[in-house]
mmCIF file of C-alpha atoms in Angstrom:
data_model
loop_
_atom_site.group_PDB
_atom_site.id
_atom_site.type_symbol
_atom_site.label_atom_id
_atom_site.label_comp_id
_atom_site.label_asym_id
_atom_site.label_seq_id
_atom_site.Cartn_x
_atom_site.Cartn_y
_atom_site.Cartn_z
ATOM 1 C CA MET A 19 7.029 8.218 -7.867
ATOM 2 C CA ALA A 20 9.519 6.453 -5.597
ATOM 3 C CA GLY A 21 9.568 3.446 -7.903
ATOM 4 C CA ALA A 22 10.251 5.614 -10.911
ATOM 5 C CA ALA A 23 13.083 7.364 -9.088
ATOM 6 C CA ARG A 24 14.674 4.015 -8.263
ATOM 7 C CA THR A 25 14.290 2.772 -11.826
ATOM 8 C CA ARG A 26 15.730 5.735 -13.745
ATOM 9 C CA PRO A 27 19.372 5.214 -12.674
ATOM 10 C CA LEU A 28 19.194 1.570 -13.755
ATOM 11 C CA LEU A 29 17.998 2.497 -17.223
ATOM 12 C CA ARG A 30 19.935 5.709 -17.779
ATOM 13 C CA ARG A 31 23.124 3.817 -18.638
ATOM 14 C CA ASP A 32 21.230 2.122 -21.478
ATOM 15 C CA GLU A 33 19.329 5.181 -22.692
ATOM 16 C CA ASP A 34 21.014 5.078 -26.106
ATOM 17 C CA ARG A 35 20.164 1.405 -26.570
ATOM 18 C CA GLN A 36 16.471 1.250 -25.761
ATOM 19 C CA ALA A 37 14.102 -1.256 -27.245
ATOM 20 C CA HIS A 38 11.364 1.288 -28.034
ATOM 21 C CA PRO A 39 11.889 4.037 -30.617
ATOM 22 C CA THR A 40 13.306 7.195 -29.078
ATOM 23 C CA PRO A 41 10.791 10.056 -28.784
ATOM 24 C CA SER A 42 11.660 12.899 -31.122
ATOM 25 C CA ALA A 43 9.371 15.131 -33.119
ATOM 26 C CA ARG A 44 5.622 14.929 -32.735
ATOM 27 C CA ARG A 45 5.486 12.987 -35.953
ATOM 28 C CA GLY A 46 8.564 10.941 -36.654
ATOM 29 C CA PRO A 47 9.785 9.666 -39.998
ATOM 30 C CA ALA A 48 8.344 6.623 -41.678
ATOM 31 C CA VAL A 49 8.093 3.605 -39.381
ATOM 32 C CA PRO A 50 11.593 2.156 -39.003
ATOM 33 C CA ARG A 51 11.529 -1.411 -40.193
ATOM 34 C CA ALA A 52 14.178 -4.017 -39.576
ATOM 35 C CA PRO A 53 16.053 -5.223 -42.652
ATOM 36 C CA ALA A 54 14.676 -8.222 -44.494
ATOM 37 C CA GLY A 55 15.841 -11.557 -43.196
ATOM 38 C CA PRO A 56 17.276 -12.308 -39.744
ATOM 39 C CA SER A 57 17.985 -9.140 -37.801
ATOM 40 C CA PRO A 58 20.800 -8.643 -35.294
ATOM 41 C CA ARG A 59 20.182 -9.294 -31.605
ATOM 42 C CA PRO A 60 19.105 -6.174 -29.751
ATOM 43 C CA PRO A 61 22.017 -5.005 -27.589
ATOM 44 C CA THR A 62 20.029 -4.715 -24.382
ATOM 45 C CA ALA A 63 17.070 -6.187 -22.579
ATOM 46 C CA ALA A 64 15.928 -2.821 -21.286
ATOM 47 C CA THR A 65 12.386 -1.757 -22.050
ATOM 48 C CA PRO A 66 12.023 1.651 -20.415
ATOM 49 C CA PRO A 67 8.836 2.676 -18.675
ATOM 50 C CA GLY A 68 6.913 5.494 -20.238
ATOM 51 C CA ARG A 69 5.971 6.261 -23.808
ATOM 52 C CA GLU A 70 3.796 3.287 -24.527
ATOM 53 C CA ARG A 71 0.147 2.651 -23.843
ATOM 54 C CA LYS A 72 -2.003 -0.447 -23.981
ATOM 55 C CA ALA A 73 -5.299 0.213 -25.731
ATOM 56 C CA GLY A 74 -6.989 -2.573 -23.798
ATOM 57 C CA ARG A 75 -10.621 -1.774 -24.499
ATOM 58 C CA GLN A 76 -11.471 -3.407 -27.774
ATOM 59 C CA THR A 77 -14.184 -1.034 -29.053
ATOM 60 C CA HIS A 78 -13.522 2.208 -30.900
ATOM 61 C CA PRO A 79 -15.147 4.475 -28.276
ATOM 62 C CA GLY A 80 -13.497 2.635 -25.400
ATOM 63 C CA ALA A 81 -10.023 2.640 -26.917
ATOM 64 C CA ARG A 82 -10.304 6.250 -28.059
ATOM 65 C CA GLY A 83 -11.259 7.342 -24.551
ATOM 66 C CA GLU A 84 -8.499 5.309 -22.980
ATOM 67 C CA ILE A 85 -5.894 6.802 -25.311
ATOM 68 C CA ARG A 86 -7.083 10.315 -24.462
ATOM 69 C CA ARG A 87 -7.000 9.653 -20.717
ATOM 70 C CA ALA A 88 -3.563 8.058 -20.985
ATOM 71 C CA LEU A 89 -2.128 11.125 -22.713
ATOM 72 C CA GLU A 90 -3.607 13.315 -20.003
ATOM 73 C CA ARG A 91 -2.160 11.192 -17.208
ATOM 74 C CA LEU A 92 1.247 11.043 -18.897
ATOM 75 C CA ARG A 93 1.114 14.813 -19.471
ATOM 76 C CA THR A 94 2.190 14.463 -23.074
ATOM 77 C CA ASP A 95 0.671 15.098 -26.483
ATOM 78 C CA HIS A 96 1.991 11.919 -28.088
ATOM 79 C CA VAL A 97 3.459 8.487 -27.391
ATOM 80 C CA ASP A 98 5.755 6.280 -29.405
ATOM 81 C CA LEU A 99 3.739 3.080 -29.238
ATOM 82 C CA ILE A 100 0.096 2.149 -28.767
ATOM 83 C CA GLN A 101 -0.514 -1.561 -28.285
ATOM 84 C CA LEU A 102 -3.779 -3.454 -28.677
ATOM 85 C CA HIS A 103 -3.613 -5.451 -25.493
ATOM 86 C CA ASN A 104 -3.877 -9.246 -25.311
ATOM 87 C CA LEU A 105 -5.775 -9.968 -28.518
ATOM 88 C CA VAL A 106 -6.087 -13.712 -27.979
ATOM 89 C CA ALA A 107 -9.715 -14.453 -27.055
ATOM 90 C CA GLU A 108 -11.690 -14.825 -30.275
ATOM 91 C CA ASP A 109 -14.536 -12.494 -29.302
ATOM 92 C CA GLU A 110 -12.127 -9.688 -28.344
ATOM 93 C CA TRP A 111 -10.077 -10.309 -31.507
ATOM 94 C CA GLN A 112 -13.154 -9.955 -33.682
ATOM 95 C CA THR A 113 -14.332 -6.842 -31.826
ATOM 96 C CA ALA A 114 -10.972 -5.081 -32.036
ATOM 97 C CA TYR A 115 -10.728 -5.576 -35.802
ATOM 98 C CA GLY A 116 -14.348 -4.755 -36.525
ATOM 99 C CA ALA A 117 -15.514 -1.527 -38.146
ATOM 100 C CA ASP A 118 -16.083 -0.001 -34.703
ATOM 101 C CA GLY A 119 -13.114 -1.675 -33.010
ATOM 102 C CA ALA A 120 -10.016 -0.595 -31.096
ATOM 103 C CA LEU A 121 -7.771 -0.831 -34.152
ATOM 104 C CA ARG A 122 -9.688 2.021 -35.766
ATOM 105 C CA ALA A 123 -8.998 4.201 -32.709
ATOM 106 C CA ALA A 124 -5.289 3.333 -32.773
ATOM 107 C CA VAL A 125 -5.002 4.179 -36.479
ATOM 108 C CA GLU A 126 -6.817 7.480 -35.926
ATOM 109 C CA ALA A 127 -4.428 8.306 -33.076
ATOM 110 C CA ARG A 128 -1.399 7.520 -35.221
ATOM 111 C CA ASP A 129 -2.731 9.528 -38.171
ATOM 112 C CA ALA A 130 -3.417 12.473 -35.856
ATOM 113 C CA GLY A 131 0.161 12.436 -34.582
ATOM 114 C CA LEU A 132 -0.760 11.086 -31.152
ATOM 115 C CA ALA A 133 1.307 7.929 -31.674
ATOM 116 C CA ARG A 134 4.090 6.852 -33.989
ATOM 117 C CA PHE A 135 3.622 3.087 -33.998
ATOM 118 C CA ILE A 136 0.931 0.464 -33.406
ATOM 119 C CA GLY A 137 1.587 -2.937 -31.868
ATOM 120 C CA VAL A 138 -0.344 -5.950 -30.637
ATOM 121 C CA THR A 139 0.278 -8.050 -27.538
ATOM 122 C CA GLY A 140 -0.790 -11.501 -26.441
ATOM 123 C CA HIS A 141 -0.581 -13.773 -23.417
ATOM 124 C CA GLY A 142 -1.122 -17.506 -23.199
ATOM 125 C CA VAL A 143 -0.416 -20.456 -25.471
ATOM 126 C CA ARG A 144 -2.494 -19.072 -28.354
ATOM 127 C CA ALA A 145 -0.666 -15.750 -28.561
ATOM 128 C CA PRO A 146 1.769 -16.562 -31.417
ATOM 129 C CA ARG A 147 -0.964 -18.101 -33.567
ATOM 130 C CA GLN A 148 -3.287 -15.138 -33.015
ATOM 131 C CA HIS A 149 -0.466 -12.714 -33.823
ATOM 132 C CA ILE A 150 0.003 -14.460 -37.159
ATOM 133 C CA ARG A 151 -3.676 -13.860 -37.858
ATOM 134 C CA SER A 152 -3.357 -10.258 -36.699
ATOM 135 C CA LEU A 153 -0.462 -9.591 -39.072
ATOM 136 C CA GLU A 154 -2.580 -10.854 -41.937
ATOM 137 C CA ARG A 155 -5.267 -8.361 -40.938
ATOM 138 C CA PHE A 156 -3.080 -5.264 -40.336
ATOM 139 C CA PRO A 157 0.614 -4.290 -40.775
ATOM 140 C CA PHE A 158 1.502 -3.935 -37.102
ATOM 141 C CA ASP A 159 4.865 -2.443 -36.203
ATOM 142 C CA SER A 160 5.450 -4.779 -33.255
ATOM 143 C CA VAL A 161 4.178 -7.901 -31.538
ATOM 144 C CA LEU A 162 4.631 -9.055 -27.951
ATOM 145 C CA PHE A 163 4.414 -12.677 -26.772
ATOM 146 C CA PRO A 164 5.740 -15.039 -24.067
ATOM 147 C CA TYR A 165 9.059 -16.659 -24.923
ATOM 148 C CA ASN A 166 11.261 -18.808 -22.710
ATOM 149 C CA PHE A 167 12.794 -22.264 -22.815
ATOM 150 C CA THR A 168 10.164 -23.921 -20.646
ATOM 151 C CA GLN A 169 7.252 -22.560 -22.677
ATOM 152 C CA THR A 170 8.833 -23.697 -25.940
ATOM 153 C CA ARG A 171 9.057 -27.266 -24.666
ATOM 154 C CA ASP A 172 5.423 -27.353 -25.742
ATOM 155 C CA ALA A 173 5.877 -28.532 -29.330
ATOM 156 C CA ALA A 174 2.768 -26.762 -30.624
ATOM 157 C CA TYR A 175 3.717 -23.482 -28.971
ATOM 158 C CA ALA A 176 7.282 -23.740 -30.262
ATOM 159 C CA ALA A 177 6.050 -24.330 -33.818
ATOM 160 C CA ASP A 178 3.704 -21.334 -33.661
ATOM 161 C CA ALA A 179 6.480 -19.146 -32.222
ATOM 162 C CA ARG A 180 8.881 -20.170 -34.998
ATOM 163 C CA GLU A 181 6.276 -19.376 -37.629
ATOM 164 C CA LEU A 182 5.541 -15.990 -36.052
ATOM 165 C CA ILE A 183 9.240 -15.120 -35.793
ATOM 166 C CA ALA A 184 9.816 -16.052 -39.430
ATOM 167 C CA LEU A 185 6.867 -13.898 -40.511
ATOM 168 C CA CYS A 186 8.084 -10.936 -38.466
ATOM 169 C CA GLU A 187 11.578 -11.270 -39.916
ATOM 170 C CA ARG A 188 10.205 -11.203 -43.442
ATOM 171 C CA ARG A 189 8.083 -8.129 -42.741
ATOM 172 C CA GLY A 190 10.440 -6.247 -40.448
ATOM 173 C CA VAL A 191 8.102 -6.366 -37.448
ATOM 174 C CA ALA A 192 9.684 -5.779 -34.031
ATOM 175 C CA MET A 193 9.370 -8.781 -31.691
ATOM 176 C CA GLN A 194 9.026 -8.118 -27.962
ATOM 177 C CA THR A 195 9.215 -11.104 -25.610
ATOM 178 C CA ILE A 196 8.048 -11.467 -22.022
ATOM 179 C CA LYS A 197 8.278 -14.002 -19.167
ATOM 180 C CA ALA A 198 11.988 -14.744 -19.776
ATOM 181 C CA ILE A 199 12.818 -15.558 -16.146
ATOM 182 C CA THR A 200 9.675 -17.505 -15.260
ATOM 183 C CA LEU A 201 10.193 -20.301 -12.748
ATOM 184 C CA GLY A 202 6.525 -21.245 -12.892
ATOM 185 C CA PRO A 203 3.072 -20.231 -11.639
ATOM 186 C CA TRP A 204 2.791 -19.172 -8.018
ATOM 187 C CA HIS A 205 1.667 -22.049 -5.813
ATOM 188 C CA GLY A 206 -0.703 -20.967 -3.107
ATOM 189 C CA GLU A 207 -1.163 -17.303 -2.231
ATOM 190 C CA ARG A 208 0.949 -14.895 -4.244
ATOM 191 C CA PRO A 209 3.336 -12.970 -1.945
ATOM 192 C CA PRO A 210 3.550 -9.154 -2.015
ATOM 193 C CA THR A 211 7.042 -9.348 -3.502
ATOM 194 C CA PRO A 212 8.435 -9.896 -6.027
ATOM 195 C CA ALA A 213 6.004 -7.900 -8.166
ATOM 196 C CA THR A 214 5.571 -10.491 -10.911
ATOM 197 C CA TRP A 215 2.513 -12.432 -12.046
ATOM 198 C CA TYR A 216 4.642 -15.584 -11.989
ATOM 199 C CA GLU A 217 7.215 -17.000 -9.597
ATOM 200 C CA PRO A 218 10.541 -15.812 -11.039
ATOM 201 C CA LEU A 219 14.066 -17.089 -11.038
ATOM 202 C CA THR A 220 16.037 -15.081 -8.482
ATOM 203 C CA GLU A 221 19.625 -16.359 -8.554
ATOM 204 C CA GLN A 222 21.878 -14.340 -10.846
ATOM 205 C CA SER A 223 23.401 -17.422 -12.492
ATOM 206 C CA ASP A 224 19.936 -18.785 -13.319
ATOM 207 C CA ILE A 225 18.777 -15.434 -14.656
ATOM 208 C CA ASP A 226 21.931 -15.237 -16.774
ATOM 209 C CA LEU A 227 21.038 -18.499 -18.490
ATOM 210 C CA ALA A 228 17.402 -17.541 -19.070
ATOM 211 C CA VAL A 229 18.249 -14.105 -20.463
ATOM 212 C CA ARG A 230 21.052 -15.404 -22.681
ATOM 213 C CA TRP A 231 18.709 -18.048 -24.080
ATOM 214 C CA VAL A 232 16.170 -15.438 -25.187
ATOM 215 C CA LEU A 233 18.648 -12.861 -26.476
ATOM 216 C CA GLY A 234 20.638 -15.579 -28.196
ATOM 217 C CA ARG A 235 17.817 -15.810 -30.734
ATOM 218 C CA PRO A 236 18.533 -13.111 -33.357
ATOM 219 C CA GLY A 237 15.906 -10.421 -33.724
ATOM 220 C CA LEU A 238 14.198 -10.690 -30.334
ATOM 221 C CA PHE A 239 13.807 -7.941 -27.784
ATOM 222 C CA LEU A 240 13.507 -8.937 -24.136
ATOM 223 C CA ASN A 241 11.100 -6.873 -22.029
ATOM 224 C CA THR A 242 12.353 -6.715 -18.465
ATOM 225 C CA VAL A 243 10.472 -7.659 -15.324
ATOM 226 C CA GLY A 244 8.591 -4.967 -13.449
ATOM 227 C CA ASP A 245 10.078 -5.908 -10.071
ATOM 228 C CA LEU A 246 12.751 -3.415 -9.001
ATOM 229 C CA GLY A 247 14.621 -6.043 -7.014
ATOM 230 C CA LEU A 248 15.034 -8.284 -10.064
ATOM 231 C CA LEU A 249 15.504 -5.574 -12.688
ATOM 232 C CA PRO A 250 19.228 -4.992 -11.956
ATOM 233 C CA LYS A 251 19.896 -8.722 -12.312
ATOM 234 C CA VAL A 252 18.175 -8.879 -15.700
ATOM 235 C CA LEU A 253 20.041 -5.800 -16.920
ATOM 236 C CA ALA A 254 23.330 -7.259 -15.687
ATOM 237 C CA ALA A 255 22.644 -10.537 -17.505
ATOM 238 C CA ALA A 256 21.869 -8.692 -20.723
ATOM 239 C CA GLU A 257 24.959 -6.523 -20.423
ATOM 240 C CA ARG A 258 27.239 -9.533 -19.908
ATOM 241 C CA GLY A 259 25.739 -11.354 -22.881
ATOM 242 C CA GLY A 260 27.440 -14.520 -24.017
ATOM 243 C CA VAL A 261 26.757 -17.576 -26.108
ATOM 244 C CA ARG A 262 23.229 -18.907 -26.114
ATOM 245 C CA PRO A 263 22.965 -21.864 -23.697
ATOM 246 C CA SER A 264 22.485 -25.280 -25.239
ATOM 247 C CA ASP A 265 19.293 -27.278 -24.822
ATOM 248 C CA ASP A 266 21.180 -29.563 -22.419
ATOM 249 C CA GLU A 267 22.195 -26.603 -20.263
ATOM 250 C CA MET A 268 18.658 -25.279 -20.208
ATOM 251 C CA SER A 269 17.204 -28.719 -19.485
ATOM 252 C CA GLU A 270 19.549 -29.016 -16.513
ATOM 253 C CA LEU A 271 18.311 -25.654 -15.240
ATOM 254 C CA VAL A 272 14.693 -26.755 -15.669
ATOM 255 C CA GLU A 273 15.279 -29.966 -13.739
ATOM 256 C CA ARG A 274 17.390 -28.335 -11.003
ATOM 257 C CA ARG A 275 14.864 -25.590 -10.345
ATOM 258 C CA ALA A 276 11.744 -27.667 -11.102
ATOM 259 C CA MET A 277 10.622 -25.073 -13.672
ATOM 260 C CA THR A 278 7.187 -25.355 -15.237
ATOM 261 C CA PRO A 279 5.393 -23.391 -17.992
ATOM 262 C CA PHE A 280 3.409 -20.382 -16.813
ATOM 263 C CA PHE A 281 0.847 -20.884 -19.585
ATOM 264 C CA VAL A 282 -0.735 -24.262 -20.245
#
């Protein structure tokens, strides 16, 4: 509760420019798709907490139960977005898309008015490639994947990300990105703060570069960090905007801060 109270003022100023669709009627209009071709850069990095739920269990009964419990905990009768969580491992991918998989539960929830949109998320170096496969299987409304300069130094990952982005642009699929301000994996025991799975950049000037690099790519949303100490810095970087840093500028940042990929 205290965390939510601290977060609301940070996001309220951007409430008209949120990345997720704004809740309205129980059943909204047809899924809003981006125009064909490159889409404009989202105006903010803010991804508000709330009306989204990860359907992490990959079977139909498991996902259906999780969706029901999530609605009860959120004290609502619908959400904007249900996401099939981290469909990267082949066995989970096959289960989720099977006849008795999680996708069936998500579609049933959408058709019953419990959700407006269905997305898929992924973590790790295989995420973009698996999302391409997922989009061939089902017309998802959104995808979520890691995207930062250090990760895209991996030539194979960069190629898969470019292919995924091009596919999403053609189909009007929203693209959410994560891990923008990753310094690298934690070395040794992870400290209690900041509340990130990875060691993050913390200096405002460094965060500015990392955020501008992501948002400088047309069509990408940037999902903010969950740490309340870093959130204002990410929002400030997004609000300032600016020209996308060059590869030389980003390489200098990588060398100066000894940045490494979080996923290998």
